[in-house]
mmCIF file of N, CA, C and O in Angstrom:
data_model
loop_
_atom_site.group_PDB
_atom_site.id
_atom_site.type_symbol
_atom_site.label_atom_id
_atom_site.label_comp_id
_atom_site.label_asym_id
_atom_site.label_seq_id
_atom_site.Cartn_x
_atom_site.Cartn_y
_atom_site.Cartn_z
ATOM 1 N N MET A 1 50.823 257.292 38.555
ATOM 2 C CA MET A 1 51.721 257.242 37.392
ATOM 3 C C MET A 1 52.563 256.499 37.524
ATOM 4 O O MET A 1 53.425 256.289 38.606
ATOM 5 N N GLY A 2 53.320 255.912 36.216
ATOM 6 C CA GLY A 2 54.559 255.297 36.345
ATOM 7 C C GLY A 2 55.659 256.145 36.078
ATOM 8 O O GLY A 2 55.724 256.986 35.577
ATOM 9 N N GLN A 3 56.721 255.463 36.126
ATOM 10 C CA GLN A 3 58.178 256.174 35.671
ATOM 11 C C GLN A 3 58.518 256.216 34.049
ATOM 12 O O GLN A 3 57.859 255.385 33.335
ATOM 13 N N SER A 4 59.011 257.140 33.528
ATOM 14 C CA SER A 4 59.023 257.250 32.268
ATOM 15 C C SER A 4 60.391 256.196 32.203
ATOM 16 O O SER A 4 61.145 255.976 32.759
ATOM 17 N N GLU A 5 60.493 255.956 30.665
ATOM 18 C CA GLU A 5 61.756 255.328 30.306
ATOM 19 C C GLU A 5 63.291 255.774 31.001
ATOM 20 O O GLU A 5 64.025 255.101 31.458
ATOM 21 N N ALA A 6 63.155 257.133 30.811
ATOM 22 C CA ALA A 6 64.360 257.837 31.346
ATOM 23 C C ALA A 6 64.517 257.644 32.679
ATOM 24 O O ALA A 6 65.751 257.571 33.033
ATOM 25 N N GLN A 7 63.741 257.905 33.201
ATOM 26 C CA GLN A 7 63.764 257.696 34.683
ATOM 27 C C GLN A 7 64.161 256.209 35.054
ATOM 28 O O GLN A 7 64.891 256.025 36.249
ATOM 29 N N LYS A 8 63.839 255.208 34.633
ATOM 30 C CA LYS A 8 63.790 254.083 34.995
ATOM 31 C C LYS A 8 65.437 253.682 34.359
ATOM 32 O O LYS A 8 66.326 252.976 35.313
ATOM 33 N N ARG A 9 65.972 254.164 33.201
ATOM 34 C CA ARG A 9 67.188 254.031 33.059
ATOM 35 C C ARG A 9 68.292 254.792 33.856
ATOM 36 O O ARG A 9 69.029 254.214 34.496
ATOM 37 N N ALA A 10 67.673 256.030 34.357
ATOM 38 C CA ALA A 10 68.424 256.909 35.124
ATOM 39 C C ALA A 10 68.817 256.160 36.655
ATOM 40 O O ALA A 10 69.813 255.896 37.119
ATOM 41 N N ARG A 11 67.527 255.403 37.168
ATOM 42 C CA ARG A 11 67.528 254.651 38.460
ATOM 43 C C ARG A 11 68.591 253.484 38.052
ATOM 44 O O ARG A 11 69.332 253.320 39.067
ATOM 45 N N ASN A 12 68.373 252.725 37.169
ATOM 46 C CA ASN A 12 69.215 251.656 36.982
ATOM 47 C C ASN A 12 70.791 251.992 36.779
ATOM 48 O O ASN A 12 71.503 250.951 37.380
ATOM 49 N N ASN A 13 70.832 253.106 36.160
ATOM 50 C CA ASN A 13 72.500 253.461 36.007
ATOM 51 C C ASN A 13 73.098 253.571 37.553
ATOM 52 O O ASN A 13 73.843 253.570 37.795
ATOM 53 N N TYR A 14 71.977 254.542 38.165
ATOM 54 C CA TYR A 14 72.629 254.982 39.650
ATOM 55 C C TYR A 14 72.870 253.682 40.288
ATOM 56 O O TYR A 14 73.856 253.683 41.322
ATOM 57 N N VAL A 15 72.039 252.596 40.525
ATOM 58 C CA VAL A 15 72.234 251.396 41.131
ATOM 59 C C VAL A 15 73.304 250.874 40.870
ATOM 60 O O VAL A 15 74.200 250.175 41.520
ATOM 61 N N LYS A 16 73.820 250.742 39.259
ATOM 62 C CA LYS A 16 75.010 249.963 39.088
ATOM 63 C C LYS A 16 76.120 250.687 39.497
ATOM 64 O O LYS A 16 77.415 250.227 39.500
ATOM 65 N N ARG A 17 76.275 252.340 39.608
ATOM 66 C CA ARG A 17 77.222 252.918 39.784
ATOM 67 C C ARG A 17 77.658 252.947 41.181
ATOM 68 O O ARG A 17 78.743 253.432 41.631
ATOM 69 N N HIS A 18 76.511 252.737 42.422
ATOM 70 C CA HIS A 18 76.492 253.068 43.636
ATOM 71 C C HIS A 18 76.074 251.918 44.598
ATOM 72 O O HIS A 18 75.123 252.317 45.099
ATOM 73 N N PRO A 19 76.622 250.740 44.452
ATOM 74 C CA PRO A 19 76.334 249.591 44.936
ATOM 75 C C PRO A 19 76.193 249.838 46.334
ATOM 76 O O PRO A 19 75.185 249.127 47.260
ATOM 77 N N GLU A 20 77.254 250.259 47.003
ATOM 78 C CA GLU A 20 77.285 250.339 48.299
ATOM 79 C C GLU A 20 76.222 251.347 48.791
ATOM 80 O O GLU A 20 75.851 251.228 49.974
ATOM 81 N N ARG A 21 75.949 252.454 48.436
ATOM 82 C CA ARG A 21 75.082 253.365 48.773
ATOM 83 C C ARG A 21 73.486 252.866 48.867
ATOM 84 O O ARG A 21 72.779 253.098 49.700
ATOM 85 N N ILE A 22 73.348 252.218 48.054
ATOM 86 C CA ILE A 22 72.140 251.403 47.959
ATOM 87 C C ILE A 22 72.005 250.391 48.970
ATOM 88 O O ILE A 22 70.803 250.233 49.418
ATOM 89 N N LYS A 23 73.080 249.670 48.900
ATOM 90 C CA LYS A 23 72.908 248.669 50.169
ATOM 91 C C LYS A 23 72.958 249.459 51.424
ATOM 92 O O LYS A 23 72.032 249.000 52.315
ATOM 93 N N TYR A 24 73.448 250.644 51.780
ATOM 94 C CA TYR A 24 73.361 251.417 53.026
ATOM 95 C C TYR A 24 71.919 251.756 53.156
ATOM 96 O O TYR A 24 71.384 251.833 54.226
ATOM 97 N N GLN A 25 71.280 252.496 51.952
ATOM 98 C CA GLN A 25 69.858 252.710 52.150
ATOM 99 C C GLN A 25 69.061 252.006 52.114
ATOM 100 O O GLN A 25 67.865 251.988 53.209
ATOM 101 N N HIS A 26 69.361 250.568 51.726
ATOM 102 C CA HIS A 26 68.092 249.289 52.085
ATOM 103 C C HIS A 26 68.141 249.118 53.641
ATOM 104 O O HIS A 26 67.481 248.886 54.248
ATOM 105 N N TYR A 27 69.549 249.123 53.904
ATOM 106 C CA TYR A 27 69.677 248.532 55.518
ATOM 107 C C TYR A 27 69.135 249.819 56.404
ATOM 108 O O TYR A 27 68.208 249.198 57.363
ATOM 109 N N LYS A 28 69.427 251.085 56.293
ATOM 110 C CA LYS A 28 68.636 251.983 56.744
ATOM 111 C C LYS A 28 67.055 251.943 56.756
ATOM 112 O O LYS A 28 66.167 252.296 58.088
ATOM 113 N N SER A 29 66.376 251.801 55.559
ATOM 114 C CA SER A 29 64.948 251.954 55.602
ATOM 115 C C SER A 29 64.485 250.709 56.237
ATOM 116 O O SER A 29 63.512 250.628 56.866
ATOM 117 N N THR A 30 65.277 249.581 56.152
ATOM 118 C CA THR A 30 64.731 248.458 56.724
ATOM 119 C C THR A 30 64.664 248.524 58.582
ATOM 120 O O THR A 30 63.601 248.124 59.121
ATOM 121 N N ALA A 31 65.875 249.393 58.769
ATOM 122 C CA ALA A 31 66.007 249.370 60.557
ATOM 123 C C ALA A 31 64.794 250.334 60.796
ATOM 124 O O ALA A 31 64.255 250.113 61.791
ATOM 125 N N ARG A 32 64.614 251.381 60.118
ATOM 126 C CA ARG A 32 63.271 252.432 60.456
ATOM 127 C C ARG A 32 62.235 251.655 60.436
ATOM 128 O O ARG A 32 61.352 251.553 61.230
ATOM 129 N N LEU A 33 61.957 250.795 59.391
ATOM 130 C CA LEU A 33 60.668 250.179 59.456
ATOM 131 C C LEU A 33 60.534 249.106 60.692
ATOM 132 O O LEU A 33 59.242 248.904 61.196
ATOM 133 N N PHE A 34 61.572 248.285 60.951
ATOM 134 C CA PHE A 34 61.394 247.451 62.054
ATOM 135 C C PHE A 34 61.379 248.127 63.439
ATOM 136 O O PHE A 34 60.669 247.726 64.274
ATOM 137 N N VAL A 35 62.029 249.245 63.687
ATOM 138 C CA VAL A 35 61.740 250.146 64.900
ATOM 139 C C VAL A 35 60.252 250.801 64.887
ATOM 140 O O VAL A 35 59.617 250.501 66.119
ATOM 141 N N LYS A 36 59.769 251.006 63.887
ATOM 142 C CA LYS A 36 58.173 251.638 63.821
ATOM 143 C C LYS A 36 57.457 250.128 64.046
ATOM 144 O O LYS A 36 56.399 250.420 64.623
ATOM 145 N N MET A 37 57.720 248.965 63.630
ATOM 146 C CA MET A 37 56.472 247.753 63.580
ATOM 147 C C MET A 37 57.032 246.997 64.714
ATOM 148 O O MET A 37 56.246 246.062 65.207
ATOM 149 N N ALA A 38 58.262 247.179 65.653
ATOM 150 C CA ALA A 38 58.593 246.205 66.561
ATOM 151 C C ALA A 38 57.817 246.457 67.780
ATOM 152 O O ALA A 38 57.625 247.520 68.271
ATOM 153 N N SER A 39 57.698 245.397 68.516
ATOM 154 C CA SER A 39 57.336 245.319 70.069
ATOM 155 C C SER A 39 58.372 245.804 70.892
ATOM 156 O O SER A 39 59.277 245.952 70.510
ATOM 157 N N GLN A 40 57.960 245.654 71.992
ATOM 158 C CA GLN A 40 58.827 246.126 73.210
ATOM 159 C C GLN A 40 59.576 244.848 73.394
ATOM 160 O O GLN A 40 60.874 245.237 73.748
ATOM 161 N N GLU A 41 59.275 243.640 73.184
ATOM 162 C CA GLU A 41 59.680 242.727 73.497
ATOM 163 C C GLU A 41 60.926 242.470 72.538
ATOM 164 O O GLU A 41 62.064 242.083 72.807
ATOM 165 N N ASP A 42 60.449 243.078 71.221
ATOM 166 C CA ASP A 42 61.651 242.781 69.964
ATOM 167 C C ASP A 42 62.930 243.711 70.186
ATOM 168 O O ASP A 42 63.933 243.567 70.017
ATOM 169 N N LEU A 43 62.404 245.060 71.048
ATOM 170 C CA LEU A 43 63.402 245.720 70.954
ATOM 171 C C LEU A 43 64.411 245.609 72.104
ATOM 172 O O LEU A 43 65.760 245.900 72.202
ATOM 173 N N VAL A 44 63.743 244.723 73.201
ATOM 174 C CA VAL A 44 64.509 244.429 74.327
ATOM 175 C C VAL A 44 65.641 243.319 73.743
ATOM 176 O O VAL A 44 66.633 243.473 73.789
ATOM 177 N N ASP A 45 65.312 242.309 72.989
ATOM 178 C CA ASP A 45 65.711 241.388 72.192
ATOM 179 C C ASP A 45 67.007 241.907 71.393
ATOM 180 O O ASP A 45 68.063 241.568 71.572
ATOM 181 N N LEU A 46 66.521 243.015 70.892
ATOM 182 C CA LEU A 46 67.570 243.681 69.967
ATOM 183 C C LEU A 46 68.693 244.284 70.623
ATOM 184 O O LEU A 46 70.202 244.330 70.304
ATOM 185 N N ILE A 47 68.395 245.076 71.859
ATOM 186 C CA ILE A 47 69.176 245.623 72.658
ATOM 187 C C ILE A 47 70.438 244.787 73.503
ATOM 188 O O ILE A 47 71.499 244.893 73.357
ATOM 189 N N SER A 48 69.797 243.632 73.671
ATOM 190 C CA SER A 48 70.592 242.532 74.324
ATOM 191 C C SER A 48 71.580 241.948 73.391
ATOM 192 O O SER A 48 72.740 241.736 73.828
ATOM 193 N N PHE A 49 71.113 241.990 71.993
ATOM 194 C CA PHE A 49 71.864 241.404 71.040
ATOM 195 C C PHE A 49 73.219 242.062 70.571
ATOM 196 O O PHE A 49 74.307 241.711 70.611
ATOM 197 N N ILE A 50 72.883 243.447 70.630
ATOM 198 C CA ILE A 50 74.052 244.497 70.477
ATOM 199 C C ILE A 50 74.956 244.602 71.567
ATOM 200 O O ILE A 50 76.016 244.614 71.094
ATOM 201 N N HIS A 51 74.415 244.616 72.631
ATOM 202 C CA HIS A 51 75.510 244.196 74.050
ATOM 203 C C HIS A 51 76.159 243.196 73.669
ATOM 204 O O HIS A 51 77.324 243.214 74.210
ATOM 205 N N ALA A 52 75.487 241.810 73.536
ATOM 206 C CA ALA A 52 76.293 240.787 73.347
ATOM 207 C C ALA A 52 77.463 240.936 72.564
ATOM 208 O O ALA A 52 78.751 240.063 72.830
ATOM 209 N N HIS A 53 77.145 241.552 71.247
ATOM 210 C CA HIS A 53 78.199 241.545 70.246
ATOM 211 C C HIS A 53 78.994 242.609 70.076
ATOM 212 O O HIS A 53 79.933 242.569 69.472
ATOM 213 N N GLN A 54 78.861 243.742 71.033
ATOM 214 C CA GLN A 54 79.790 244.548 71.275
ATOM 215 C C GLN A 54 81.157 244.234 72.015
ATOM 216 O O GLN A 54 81.949 244.854 72.019
ATOM 217 N N LYS A 55 81.325 243.254 72.832
ATOM 218 C CA LYS A 55 82.167 242.789 73.610
ATOM 219 C C LYS A 55 83.194 242.203 73.021
ATOM 220 O O LYS A 55 83.105 241.411 71.666
#
């Protein structure tokens, strides 16, 4: 089932009014997907990248 026109308008209005929240939500979901799909090697690379950029 698709969304009604009212639901689509509500979603579009929310996106226009809250761009920072949408950006954060996108990053959060992308990070979750990465962690689920990443190999052990990918996670080790990520940890080393984080440690290198914290200093």
